[in-house]
Amino acid sequence: MRAIQITEFGGPEVLRQVELPDPVPGPGQLLVEVTSAGVNYADTHMVENSYLSKATLPLVPGAEVAGRTPDGRRVVALTDNGGYAEKAVVEEFLAHDIPEGVTDGQALALVVQGLTAWHLLRTSARIAEGESVVVHAAAGGTGSLAVQLAKEFGAGRVIATASSKEKRDLALELGADVALDGAAEGLKERLTEANGGKKVDIVLEMTGGPVFDASLAALAPFGRLVTYGLASRVPPTPVQAAQLMGRSRAVVGFWLMHCLGRPGMYREPMAELLAMTADGRLRPQEGGVYPLSEVARAHEDLRARRTYGKLTLDAAR
């Protein structure tokens, strides 16, 4: 089978197309003929070995696939790497049937980014009716879903940030009440102004560096900042306990892998997200579709913030 493999860590240039033996499923596993594979920020970290879990070489990246099982089921699933290939083996309990009318791209948008957005709001931030929610990178895969889910879950005001007018317009179309430039300089003041002069209740933050610092400064008493990425590759200023106690603020970390295998944290929210998509209440944004052979370009575009929505690889090309 064709697959994308890395034999050294680095940037997009280390992603190379190779021929590998077909994977063989073991007990409790499914073989999936991949039609589409998802591309995530986490993949870019995995390729350079800067992810939360360390990688071992050689490696076929890719944490999510959509495709067909040997008995004809159309499924979407998380993988333990191996997704950038024509065939992948997945754990059966991590595979979901894709409902009629839901595309591969939409399903792939839900399995990592959708679940992440759901848990950021429900599990980590514990959103309450009427609270203000800031969604950074609101045109991205997770952000575009978080904007919609925040509204669905009763947010009083959703404040989106994005790096261009086109992305901010998309956030407004998806239901954000206001959309701002996400640059760090003056961000605290812009967020407060956008919330009617009051500090904000919840911030979903995946950039790091000065954006994290400004977001923490914009939190109201009892506000929660949920950090779930480091897209800038720049760590934030270390947080001191006094900063949190002094305004009764919280910083909460989130990593989707901790949800797997825990009762009620994977299959149930995934089923809810798929049902919401099938009936039109949730609109996952399908971004660029790249041939499998051009995965390096997908990583370059993602890292350069030239994309919106969910990026996918066409395993047939």
PDB file of C-alpha atoms in Angstrom:
ATOM      1  CA  MET A   1       0.000   0.000   0.000  1.00  0.00           C
ATOM      2  CA  ARG A   2       0.997   3.633  -0.430  1.00  0.00           C
ATOM      3  CA  ALA A   3       1.731   5.446   2.815  1.00  0.00           C
ATOM      4  CA  ILE A   4       3.454   8.556   4.106  1.00  0.00           C
ATOM      5  CA  GLN A   5       6.341   7.715   6.403  1.00  0.00           C
ATOM      6  CA  ILE A   6       8.960   9.640   8.336  1.00  0.00           C
ATOM      7  CA  THR A   7      12.365   8.172   9.188  1.00  0.00           C
ATOM      8  CA  GLU A   8      13.709  11.346  10.791  1.00  0.00           C
ATOM      9  CA  PHE A   9      12.099  14.169  12.752  1.00  0.00           C
ATOM     10  CA  GLY A  10      11.731  17.636  11.277  1.00  0.00           C
ATOM     11  CA  GLY A  11       9.391  19.847   9.290  1.00  0.00           C
ATOM     12  CA  PRO A  12       7.102  18.985   6.371  1.00  0.00           C
ATOM     13  CA  GLU A  13      10.114  18.057   4.235  1.00  0.00           C
ATOM     14  CA  VAL A  14      10.598  14.758   6.144  1.00  0.00           C
ATOM     15  CA  LEU A  15       7.185  13.408   5.006  1.00  0.00           C
ATOM     16  CA  ARG A  16       7.871  10.910   2.208  1.00  0.00           C
ATOM     17  CA  GLN A  17       5.644   8.593   0.170  1.00  0.00           C
ATOM     18  CA  VAL A  18       6.645   4.916   0.386  1.00  0.00           C
ATOM     19  CA  GLU A  19       5.270   1.426  -0.296  1.00  0.00           C
ATOM     20  CA  LEU A  20       4.603  -0.599   2.863  1.00  0.00           C
ATOM     21  CA  PRO A  21       3.000  -3.982   3.600  1.00  0.00           C
ATOM     22  CA  ASP A  22      -0.714  -3.886   4.344  1.00  0.00           C
ATOM     23  CA  PRO A  23      -1.418  -3.691   8.100  1.00  0.00           C
ATOM     24  CA  VAL A  24      -2.997  -6.763   9.702  1.00  0.00           C
ATOM     25  CA  PRO A  25      -5.742  -6.283  12.312  1.00  0.00           C
ATOM     26  CA  GLY A  26      -5.498  -8.105  15.620  1.00  0.00           C
ATOM     27  CA  PRO A  27      -8.232  -9.025  18.113  1.00  0.00           C
ATOM     28  CA  GLY A  28     -10.691  -6.186  18.636  1.00  0.00           C
ATOM     29  CA  GLN A  29      -9.373  -4.265  15.622  1.00  0.00           C
ATOM     30  CA  LEU A  30     -10.746  -3.336  12.205  1.00  0.00           C
ATOM     31  CA  LEU A  31      -8.993  -2.952   8.858  1.00  0.00           C
ATOM     32  CA  VAL A  32     -10.160   0.230   7.117  1.00  0.00           C
ATOM     33  CA  GLU A  33      -9.752   0.932   3.398  1.00  0.00           C
ATOM     34  CA  VAL A  34      -9.003   4.618   3.813  1.00  0.00           C
ATOM     35  CA  THR A  35     -10.837   7.060   1.566  1.00  0.00           C
ATOM     36  CA  SER A  36      -9.832  10.197   3.496  1.00  0.00           C
ATOM     37  CA  ALA A  37      -7.422  10.959   6.332  1.00  0.00           C
ATOM     38  CA  GLY A  38      -7.575  13.993   8.596  1.00  0.00           C
ATOM     39  CA  VAL A  39      -4.738  16.479   9.107  1.00  0.00           C
ATOM     40  CA  ASN A  40      -4.288  18.100  12.526  1.00  0.00           C
ATOM     41  CA  TYR A  41      -1.934  20.548  14.226  1.00  0.00           C
ATOM     42  CA  ALA A  42      -0.976  17.640  16.454  1.00  0.00           C
ATOM     43  CA  ASP A  43       0.380  15.839  13.376  1.00  0.00           C
ATOM     44  CA  THR A  44       2.813  18.688  12.739  1.00  0.00           C
ATOM     45  CA  HIS A  45       4.055  18.356  16.305  1.00  0.00           C
ATOM     46  CA  MET A  46       4.305  14.565  15.990  1.00  0.00           C
ATOM     47  CA  VAL A  47       6.442  14.883  12.854  1.00  0.00           C
ATOM     48  CA  GLU A  48       8.937  17.134  14.641  1.00  0.00           C
ATOM     49  CA  ASN A  49       8.665  15.082  17.886  1.00  0.00           C
ATOM     50  CA  SER A  50       7.378  18.023  19.930  1.00  0.00           C
ATOM     51  CA  TYR A  51       4.008  16.452  20.778  1.00  0.00           C
ATOM     52  CA  LEU A  52       2.785  15.576  24.278  1.00  0.00           C
ATOM     53  CA  SER A  53       3.629  11.921  23.641  1.00  0.00           C
ATOM     54  CA  LYS A  54       7.003  11.166  22.087  1.00  0.00           C
ATOM     55  CA  ALA A  55       7.138   9.378  18.734  1.00  0.00           C
ATOM     56  CA  THR A  56       9.211   6.380  17.657  1.00  0.00           C
ATOM     57  CA  LEU A  57      10.735   6.048  14.171  1.00  0.00           C
ATOM     58  CA  PRO A  58       9.915   4.954  11.544  1.00  0.00           C
ATOM     59  CA  LEU A  59       6.417   6.404  11.763  1.00  0.00           C
ATOM     60  CA  VAL A  60       3.338   6.719   9.566  1.00  0.00           C
ATOM     61  CA  PRO A  61       1.559   9.807  10.979  1.00  0.00           C
ATOM     62  CA  GLY A  62      -2.166  10.424  10.975  1.00  0.00           C
ATOM     63  CA  ALA A  63      -4.592  10.124  13.883  1.00  0.00           C
ATOM     64  CA  GLU A  64      -7.939   9.815  12.091  1.00  0.00           C
ATOM     65  CA  VAL A  65      -9.354   8.052   9.052  1.00  0.00           C
ATOM     66  CA  ALA A  66     -12.618   7.662   7.191  1.00  0.00           C
ATOM     67  CA  GLY A  67     -13.259   4.701   4.943  1.00  0.00           C
ATOM     68  CA  ARG A  68     -14.811   1.258   4.481  1.00  0.00           C
ATOM     69  CA  THR A  69     -14.467  -1.895   6.512  1.00  0.00           C
ATOM     70  CA  PRO A  70     -14.317  -5.316   4.769  1.00  0.00           C
ATOM     71  CA  ASP A  71     -18.039  -5.846   5.503  1.00  0.00           C
ATOM     72  CA  GLY A  72     -18.939  -2.556   3.791  1.00  0.00           C
ATOM     73  CA  ARG A  73     -19.501  -0.297   6.802  1.00  0.00           C
ATOM     74  CA  ARG A  74     -18.579   3.342   6.292  1.00  0.00           C
ATOM     75  CA  VAL A  75     -16.716   4.451   9.419  1.00  0.00           C
ATOM     76  CA  VAL A  76     -14.669   7.244  10.922  1.00  0.00           C
ATOM     77  CA  ALA A  77     -12.111   6.421  13.587  1.00  0.00           C
ATOM     78  CA  LEU A  78      -9.231   7.596  15.694  1.00  0.00           C
ATOM     79  CA  THR A  79      -5.974   5.773  15.063  1.00  0.00           C
ATOM     80  CA  ASP A  80      -2.765   5.314  17.010  1.00  0.00           C
ATOM     81  CA  ASN A  81      -0.899   6.940  14.106  1.00  0.00           C
ATOM     82  CA  GLY A  82      -0.916   5.161  10.718  1.00  0.00           C
ATOM     83  CA  GLY A  83      -3.674   7.255   9.145  1.00  0.00           C
ATOM     84  CA  TYR A  84      -1.672   8.705   6.241  1.00  0.00           C
ATOM     85  CA  ALA A  85      -2.031   5.535   4.164  1.00  0.00           C
ATOM     86  CA  GLU A  86      -4.347   3.633   1.842  1.00  0.00           C
ATOM     87  CA  LYS A  87      -5.168   1.159   4.623  1.00  0.00           C
ATOM     88  CA  ALA A  88      -5.176   1.504   8.408  1.00  0.00           C
ATOM     89  CA  VAL A  89      -5.901  -0.650  11.442  1.00  0.00           C
ATOM     90  CA  VAL A  90      -8.102   0.890  14.136  1.00  0.00           C
ATOM     91  CA  GLU A  91      -9.472  -0.254  17.483  1.00  0.00           C
ATOM     92  CA  GLU A  92     -13.082  -1.307  16.983  1.00  0.00           C
ATOM     93  CA  PHE A  93     -14.306   0.728  19.991  1.00  0.00           C
ATOM     94  CA  LEU A  94     -12.849   3.891  18.385  1.00  0.00           C
ATOM     95  CA  ALA A  95     -14.750   3.426  15.091  1.00  0.00           C
ATOM     96  CA  HIS A  96     -18.106   5.124  14.468  1.00  0.00           C
ATOM     97  CA  ASP A  97     -20.515   4.469  11.620  1.00  0.00           C
ATOM     98  CA  ILE A  98     -20.972   7.608   9.519  1.00  0.00           C
ATOM     99  CA  PRO A  99     -24.668   8.567   9.175  1.00  0.00           C
ATOM    100  CA  GLU A 100     -26.286   9.020   5.783  1.00  0.00           C
ATOM    101  CA  GLY A 101     -25.735  12.548   4.456  1.00  0.00           C
ATOM    102  CA  VAL A 102     -22.538  13.199   6.438  1.00  0.00           C
ATOM    103  CA  THR A 103     -19.426  13.492   4.253  1.00  0.00           C
ATOM    104  CA  ASP A 104     -15.984  12.069   5.001  1.00  0.00           C
ATOM    105  CA  GLY A 105     -14.676  15.576   5.597  1.00  0.00           C
ATOM    106  CA  GLN A 106     -17.459  16.425   8.033  1.00  0.00           C
ATOM    107  CA  ALA A 107     -16.987  13.171   9.950  1.00  0.00           C
ATOM    108  CA  LEU A 108     -13.217  13.700  10.122  1.00  0.00           C
ATOM    109  CA  ALA A 109     -13.798  17.225  11.424  1.00  0.00           C
ATOM    110  CA  LEU A 110     -15.660  15.727  14.375  1.00  0.00           C
ATOM    111  CA  VAL A 111     -13.434  12.875  15.500  1.00  0.00           C
ATOM    112  CA  VAL A 112     -10.609  15.048  16.885  1.00  0.00           C
ATOM    113  CA  GLN A 113     -11.608  18.700  16.546  1.00  0.00           C
ATOM    114  CA  GLY A 114     -15.303  18.185  17.256  1.00  0.00           C
ATOM    115  CA  LEU A 115     -14.676  16.032  20.307  1.00  0.00           C
ATOM    116  CA  THR A 116     -12.050  18.509  21.477  1.00  0.00           C
ATOM    117  CA  ALA A 117     -14.437  21.461  21.109  1.00  0.00           C
ATOM    118  CA  TRP A 118     -17.184  19.533  22.941  1.00  0.00           C
ATOM    119  CA  HIS A 119     -14.902  18.666  25.865  1.00  0.00           C
ATOM    120  CA  LEU A 120     -13.288  22.108  26.025  1.00  0.00           C
ATOM    121  CA  LEU A 121     -16.704  23.593  26.688  1.00  0.00           C
ATOM    122  CA  ARG A 122     -18.487  20.828  28.586  1.00  0.00           C
ATOM    123  CA  THR A 123     -15.739  19.022  30.503  1.00  0.00           C
ATOM    124  CA  SER A 124     -12.919  21.523  31.024  1.00  0.00           C
ATOM    125  CA  ALA A 125     -14.632  24.945  31.024  1.00  0.00           C
ATOM    126  CA  ARG A 126     -17.943  23.611  32.399  1.00  0.00           C
ATOM    127  CA  ILE A 127     -19.847  26.258  30.474  1.00  0.00           C
ATOM    128  CA  ALA A 128     -22.902  27.727  32.195  1.00  0.00           C
ATOM    129  CA  GLU A 129     -25.877  29.428  30.576  1.00  0.00           C
ATOM    130  CA  GLY A 130     -25.185  33.050  29.667  1.00  0.00           C
ATOM    131  CA  GLU A 131     -21.388  33.002  30.055  1.00  0.00           C
ATOM    132  CA  SER A 132     -19.082  34.786  27.632  1.00  0.00           C
ATOM    133  CA  VAL A 133     -16.774  32.553  25.585  1.00  0.00           C
ATOM    134  CA  VAL A 134     -13.657  33.567  23.640  1.00  0.00           C
ATOM    135  CA  VAL A 135     -12.673  31.211  20.828  1.00  0.00           C
ATOM    136  CA  HIS A 136      -9.209  31.806  19.404  1.00  0.00           C
ATOM    137  CA  ALA A 137      -8.430  30.597  15.849  1.00  0.00           C
ATOM    138  CA  ALA A 138     -12.186  30.583  15.310  1.00  0.00           C
ATOM    139  CA  ALA A 139     -12.008  29.661  11.616  1.00  0.00           C
ATOM    140  CA  GLY A 140      -9.883  26.573  12.256  1.00  0.00           C
ATOM    141  CA  GLY A 141     -11.057  23.005  12.639  1.00  0.00           C
ATOM    142  CA  THR A 142     -11.640  23.126  16.393  1.00  0.00           C
ATOM    143  CA  GLY A 143     -12.467  26.827  16.620  1.00  0.00           C
ATOM    144  CA  SER A 144     -15.181  26.785  13.948  1.00  0.00           C
ATOM    145  CA  LEU A 145     -16.947  23.980  15.801  1.00  0.00           C
ATOM    146  CA  ALA A 146     -16.404  25.560  19.224  1.00  0.00           C
ATOM    147  CA  VAL A 147     -18.127  28.764  18.049  1.00  0.00           C
ATOM    148  CA  GLN A 148     -21.211  26.786  17.032  1.00  0.00           C
ATOM    149  CA  LEU A 149     -21.226  24.532  20.097  1.00  0.00           C
ATOM    150  CA  ALA A 150     -20.817  27.460  22.477  1.00  0.00           C
ATOM    151  CA  LYS A 151     -24.010  28.949  21.057  1.00  0.00           C
ATOM    152  CA  GLU A 152     -25.741  25.563  21.166  1.00  0.00           C
ATOM    153  CA  PHE A 153     -24.713  25.156  24.831  1.00  0.00           C
ATOM    154  CA  GLY A 154     -26.141  28.528  25.864  1.00  0.00           C
ATOM    155  CA  ALA A 155     -23.241  30.996  25.782  1.00  0.00           C
ATOM    156  CA  GLY A 156     -24.389  34.557  26.323  1.00  0.00           C
ATOM    157  CA  ARG A 157     -21.736  36.060  24.058  1.00  0.00           C
ATOM    158  CA  VAL A 158     -19.265  34.339  21.745  1.00  0.00           C
ATOM    159  CA  ILE A 159     -16.159  36.373  20.890  1.00  0.00           C
ATOM    160  CA  ALA A 160     -14.120  34.940  18.033  1.00  0.00           C
ATOM    161  CA  THR A 161     -10.579  35.823  17.035  1.00  0.00           C
ATOM    162  CA  ALA A 162      -8.919  35.098  13.699  1.00  0.00           C
ATOM    163  CA  SER A 163      -5.986  36.340  11.654  1.00  0.00           C
ATOM    164  CA  SER A 164      -7.805  37.716   8.569  1.00  0.00           C
ATOM    165  CA  LYS A 165     -11.039  39.446   7.638  1.00  0.00           C
ATOM    166  CA  GLU A 166     -12.176  36.413   5.644  1.00  0.00           C
ATOM    167  CA  LYS A 167     -11.714  34.147   8.665  1.00  0.00           C
ATOM    168  CA  ARG A 168     -13.451  36.620  10.958  1.00  0.00           C
ATOM    169  CA  ASP A 169     -16.374  36.824   8.528  1.00  0.00           C
ATOM    170  CA  LEU A 170     -16.637  33.029   8.616  1.00  0.00           C
ATOM    171  CA  ALA A 171     -16.740  33.061  12.431  1.00  0.00           C
ATOM    172  CA  LEU A 172     -19.587  35.592  12.344  1.00  0.00           C
ATOM    173  CA  GLU A 173     -21.448  33.450   9.807  1.00  0.00           C
ATOM    174  CA  LEU A 174     -21.103  30.469  12.159  1.00  0.00           C
ATOM    175  CA  GLY A 175     -22.726  32.383  15.010  1.00  0.00           C
ATOM    176  CA  ALA A 176     -20.061  34.431  16.783  1.00  0.00           C
ATOM    177  CA  ASP A 177     -21.420  37.704  18.190  1.00  0.00           C
ATOM    178  CA  VAL A 178     -18.210  39.575  17.401  1.00  0.00           C
ATOM    179  CA  ALA A 179     -14.956  38.698  15.632  1.00  0.00           C
ATOM    180  CA  LEU A 180     -11.598  40.330  16.375  1.00  0.00           C
ATOM    181  CA  ASP A 181      -8.012  40.314  15.187  1.00  0.00           C
ATOM    182  CA  GLY A 182      -6.228  37.666  17.242  1.00  0.00           C
ATOM    183  CA  ALA A 183      -2.841  39.433  17.414  1.00  0.00           C
ATOM    184  CA  ALA A 184      -1.429  39.549  20.947  1.00  0.00           C
ATOM    185  CA  GLU A 185      -0.787  43.299  21.127  1.00  0.00           C
ATOM    186  CA  GLY A 186      -3.809  44.990  22.701  1.00  0.00           C
ATOM    187  CA  LEU A 187      -5.709  41.692  22.844  1.00  0.00           C
ATOM    188  CA  LYS A 188      -6.712  41.987  26.507  1.00  0.00           C
ATOM    189  CA  GLU A 189      -8.301  45.384  25.841  1.00  0.00           C
ATOM    190  CA  ARG A 190     -10.052  44.218  22.650  1.00  0.00           C
ATOM    191  CA  LEU A 191     -11.570  41.201  24.411  1.00  0.00           C
ATOM    192  CA  THR A 192     -12.823  43.321  27.301  1.00  0.00           C
ATOM    193  CA  GLU A 193     -14.305  45.919  24.947  1.00  0.00           C
ATOM    194  CA  ALA A 194     -15.995  43.184  22.874  1.00  0.00           C
ATOM    195  CA  ASN A 195     -17.611  41.897  26.074  1.00  0.00           C
ATOM    196  CA  GLY A 196     -19.262  45.214  26.866  1.00  0.00           C
ATOM    197  CA  GLY A 197     -16.397  46.467  29.037  1.00  0.00           C
ATOM    198  CA  LYS A 198     -16.402  43.376  31.271  1.00  0.00           C
ATOM    199  CA  LYS A 199     -13.757  40.690  31.503  1.00  0.00           C
ATOM    200  CA  VAL A 200     -14.628  37.310  29.982  1.00  0.00           C
ATOM    201  CA  ASP A 201     -15.702  34.019  31.557  1.00  0.00           C
ATOM    202  CA  ILE A 202     -14.133  31.384  29.290  1.00  0.00           C
ATOM    203  CA  VAL A 203     -11.211  31.420  26.845  1.00  0.00           C
ATOM    204  CA  LEU A 204     -10.335  28.479  24.576  1.00  0.00           C
ATOM    205  CA  GLU A 205      -6.643  28.967  23.782  1.00  0.00           C
ATOM    206  CA  MET A 206      -4.306  26.991  21.512  1.00  0.00           C
ATOM    207  CA  THR A 207      -1.696  29.536  20.389  1.00  0.00           C
ATOM    208  CA  GLY A 208       0.523  29.955  23.446  1.00  0.00           C
ATOM    209  CA  GLY A 209       3.046  32.741  23.980  1.00  0.00           C
ATOM    210  CA  PRO A 210       1.747  36.290  24.398  1.00  0.00           C
ATOM    211  CA  VAL A 211      -1.774  35.321  23.216  1.00  0.00           C
ATOM    212  CA  PHE A 212      -2.060  33.035  26.251  1.00  0.00           C
ATOM    213  CA  ASP A 213      -0.725  35.795  28.525  1.00  0.00           C
ATOM    214  CA  ALA A 214      -3.202  38.381  27.214  1.00  0.00           C
ATOM    215  CA  SER A 215      -6.083  35.907  27.411  1.00  0.00           C
ATOM    216  CA  LEU A 216      -5.327  35.090  31.043  1.00  0.00           C
ATOM    217  CA  ALA A 217      -5.224  38.818  31.834  1.00  0.00           C
ATOM    218  CA  ALA A 218      -8.700  39.212  30.258  1.00  0.00           C
ATOM    219  CA  LEU A 219     -10.341  36.605  32.530  1.00  0.00           C
ATOM    220  CA  ALA A 220     -13.049  37.686  34.982  1.00  0.00           C
ATOM    221  CA  PRO A 221     -13.172  36.348  38.545  1.00  0.00           C
ATOM    222  CA  PHE A 222     -14.003  32.632  38.368  1.00  0.00           C
ATOM    223  CA  GLY A 223     -13.057  32.691  34.696  1.00  0.00           C
ATOM    224  CA  ARG A 224     -11.482  29.618  33.062  1.00  0.00           C
ATOM    225  CA  LEU A 225      -8.785  29.569  30.414  1.00  0.00           C
ATOM    226  CA  VAL A 226      -8.573  26.151  28.735  1.00  0.00           C
ATOM    227  CA  THR A 227      -5.253  25.559  26.970  1.00  0.00           C
ATOM    228  CA  TYR A 228      -5.169  22.807  24.361  1.00  0.00           C
ATOM    229  CA  GLY A 229      -2.320  23.633  21.969  1.00  0.00           C
ATOM    230  CA  LEU A 230       0.840  25.588  21.288  1.00  0.00           C
ATOM    231  CA  ALA A 231       0.521  26.527  17.624  1.00  0.00           C
ATOM    232  CA  SER A 232       2.993  29.411  17.909  1.00  0.00           C
ATOM    233  CA  ARG A 233       5.657  27.050  19.311  1.00  0.00           C
ATOM    234  CA  VAL A 234       6.273  29.809  21.907  1.00  0.00           C
ATOM    235  CA  PRO A 235       5.528  28.883  25.540  1.00  0.00           C
ATOM    236  CA  PRO A 236       3.555  31.383  27.626  1.00  0.00           C
ATOM    237  CA  THR A 237       4.945  33.199  30.652  1.00  0.00           C
ATOM    238  CA  PRO A 238       4.916  30.756  33.617  1.00  0.00           C
ATOM    239  CA  VAL A 239       1.744  31.150  35.669  1.00  0.00           C
ATOM    240  CA  GLN A 240       2.159  31.825  39.371  1.00  0.00           C
ATOM    241  CA  ALA A 241      -0.344  30.647  41.967  1.00  0.00           C
ATOM    242  CA  ALA A 242      -0.876  34.221  43.188  1.00  0.00           C
ATOM    243  CA  GLN A 243      -2.068  35.242  39.699  1.00  0.00           C
ATOM    244  CA  LEU A 244      -4.833  32.668  39.944  1.00  0.00           C
ATOM    245  CA  MET A 245      -5.793  33.211  43.578  1.00  0.00           C
ATOM    246  CA  GLY A 246      -5.788  36.986  43.249  1.00  0.00           C
ATOM    247  CA  ARG A 247      -8.724  36.910  40.811  1.00  0.00           C
ATOM    248  CA  SER A 248     -10.133  33.417  41.454  1.00  0.00           C
ATOM    249  CA  ARG A 249      -9.127  32.395  37.930  1.00  0.00           C
ATOM    250  CA  ALA A 250      -8.356  28.923  36.605  1.00  0.00           C
ATOM    251  CA  VAL A 251      -6.066  27.567  33.894  1.00  0.00           C
ATOM    252  CA  VAL A 252      -7.126  24.116  32.707  1.00  0.00           C
ATOM    253  CA  GLY A 253      -5.166  21.890  30.337  1.00  0.00           C
ATOM    254  CA  PHE A 254      -6.873  19.529  27.902  1.00  0.00           C
ATOM    255  CA  TRP A 255      -5.638  16.588  25.817  1.00  0.00           C
ATOM    256  CA  LEU A 256      -8.196  14.445  24.009  1.00  0.00           C
ATOM    257  CA  MET A 257      -6.246  11.222  24.595  1.00  0.00           C
ATOM    258  CA  HIS A 258      -7.279  11.273  28.259  1.00  0.00           C
ATOM    259  CA  CYS A 259     -10.910  10.834  27.180  1.00  0.00           C
ATOM    260  CA  LEU A 260     -10.360   7.517  25.403  1.00  0.00           C
ATOM    261  CA  GLY A 261     -11.581   4.513  27.345  1.00  0.00           C
ATOM    262  CA  ARG A 262     -13.323   6.632  29.983  1.00  0.00           C
ATOM    263  CA  PRO A 263     -17.067   6.018  30.300  1.00  0.00           C
ATOM    264  CA  GLY A 264     -19.161   8.642  28.534  1.00  0.00           C
ATOM    265  CA  MET A 265     -16.228  10.631  27.145  1.00  0.00           C
ATOM    266  CA  TYR A 266     -15.796   9.272  23.626  1.00  0.00           C
ATOM    267  CA  ARG A 267     -18.635   7.347  22.012  1.00  0.00           C
ATOM    268  CA  GLU A 268     -21.486   9.364  23.534  1.00  0.00           C
ATOM    269  CA  PRO A 269     -20.291  12.890  22.601  1.00  0.00           C
ATOM    270  CA  MET A 270     -19.183  11.599  19.189  1.00  0.00           C
ATOM    271  CA  ALA A 271     -22.662  10.183  18.569  1.00  0.00           C
ATOM    272  CA  GLU A 272     -24.166  13.528  19.609  1.00  0.00           C
ATOM    273  CA  LEU A 273     -21.892  15.451  17.239  1.00  0.00           C
ATOM    274  CA  LEU A 274     -22.632  13.135  14.300  1.00  0.00           C
ATOM    275  CA  ALA A 275     -26.389  13.427  14.950  1.00  0.00           C
ATOM    276  CA  MET A 276     -26.158  17.230  15.150  1.00  0.00           C
ATOM    277  CA  THR A 277     -24.318  17.245  11.820  1.00  0.00           C
ATOM    278  CA  ALA A 278     -26.774  14.880  10.156  1.00  0.00           C
ATOM    279  CA  ASP A 279     -29.738  17.072  11.118  1.00  0.00           C
ATOM    280  CA  GLY A 280     -28.030  20.354  10.204  1.00  0.00           C
ATOM    281  CA  ARG A 281     -27.596  21.862  13.674  1.00  0.00           C
ATOM    282  CA  LEU A 282     -23.807  21.659  13.373  1.00  0.00           C
ATOM    283  CA  ARG A 283     -21.854  22.624  10.256  1.00  0.00           C
ATOM    284  CA  PRO A 284     -18.305  21.230  10.267  1.00  0.00           C
ATOM    285  CA  GLN A 285     -16.206  23.338   7.921  1.00  0.00           C
ATOM    286  CA  GLU A 286     -14.445  21.327   5.236  1.00  0.00           C
ATOM    287  CA  GLY A 287     -11.245  23.093   4.251  1.00  0.00           C
ATOM    288  CA  GLY A 288      -8.617  22.003   1.741  1.00  0.00           C
ATOM    289  CA  VAL A 289      -8.484  18.492   0.279  1.00  0.00           C
ATOM    290  CA  TYR A 290      -4.930  17.435  -0.637  1.00  0.00           C
ATOM    291  CA  PRO A 291      -3.706  14.347  -2.471  1.00  0.00           C
ATOM    292  CA  LEU A 292      -1.981  11.928  -0.108  1.00  0.00           C
ATOM    293  CA  SER A 293       1.178  12.543  -2.123  1.00  0.00           C
ATOM    294  CA  GLU A 294       1.042  16.278  -1.278  1.00  0.00           C
ATOM    295  CA  VAL A 295       0.796  15.939   2.494  1.00  0.00           C
ATOM    296  CA  ALA A 296       3.890  18.111   2.976  1.00  0.00           C
ATOM    297  CA  ARG A 297       2.027  21.014   1.341  1.00  0.00           C
ATOM    298  CA  ALA A 298      -0.906  20.461   3.694  1.00  0.00           C
ATOM    299  CA  HIS A 299       1.435  20.685   6.694  1.00  0.00           C
ATOM    300  CA  GLU A 300       3.096  23.811   5.293  1.00  0.00           C
ATOM    301  CA  ASP A 301      -0.257  25.519   4.736  1.00  0.00           C
ATOM    302  CA  LEU A 302      -1.525  24.555   8.198  1.00  0.00           C
ATOM    303  CA  ARG A 303       1.588  25.806   9.968  1.00  0.00           C
ATOM    304  CA  ALA A 304       1.484  29.061   7.978  1.00  0.00           C
ATOM    305  CA  ARG A 305      -2.171  29.622   8.976  1.00  0.00           C
ATOM    306  CA  ARG A 306      -3.271  29.740   5.350  1.00  0.00           C
ATOM    307  CA  THR A 307      -6.151  27.342   5.967  1.00  0.00           C
ATOM    308  CA  TYR A 308      -9.590  27.219   7.532  1.00  0.00           C
ATOM    309  CA  GLY A 309     -11.778  24.371   8.706  1.00  0.00           C
ATOM    310  CA  LYS A 310     -10.815  20.715   8.404  1.00  0.00           C
ATOM    311  CA  LEU A 311      -7.935  19.657   6.143  1.00  0.00           C
ATOM    312  CA  THR A 312      -8.095  16.174   4.656  1.00  0.00           C
ATOM    313  CA  LEU A 313      -5.979  13.888   2.490  1.00  0.00           C
ATOM    314  CA  ASP A 314      -7.490  12.004  -0.451  1.00  0.00           C
ATOM    315  CA  ALA A 315      -6.010   8.512  -0.086  1.00  0.00           C
ATOM    316  CA  ALA A 316      -6.724   7.678  -3.730  1.00  0.00           C
ATOM    317  CA  ARG A 317      -4.437  10.409  -5.085  1.00  0.00           C
TER     318      ARG A 317
END
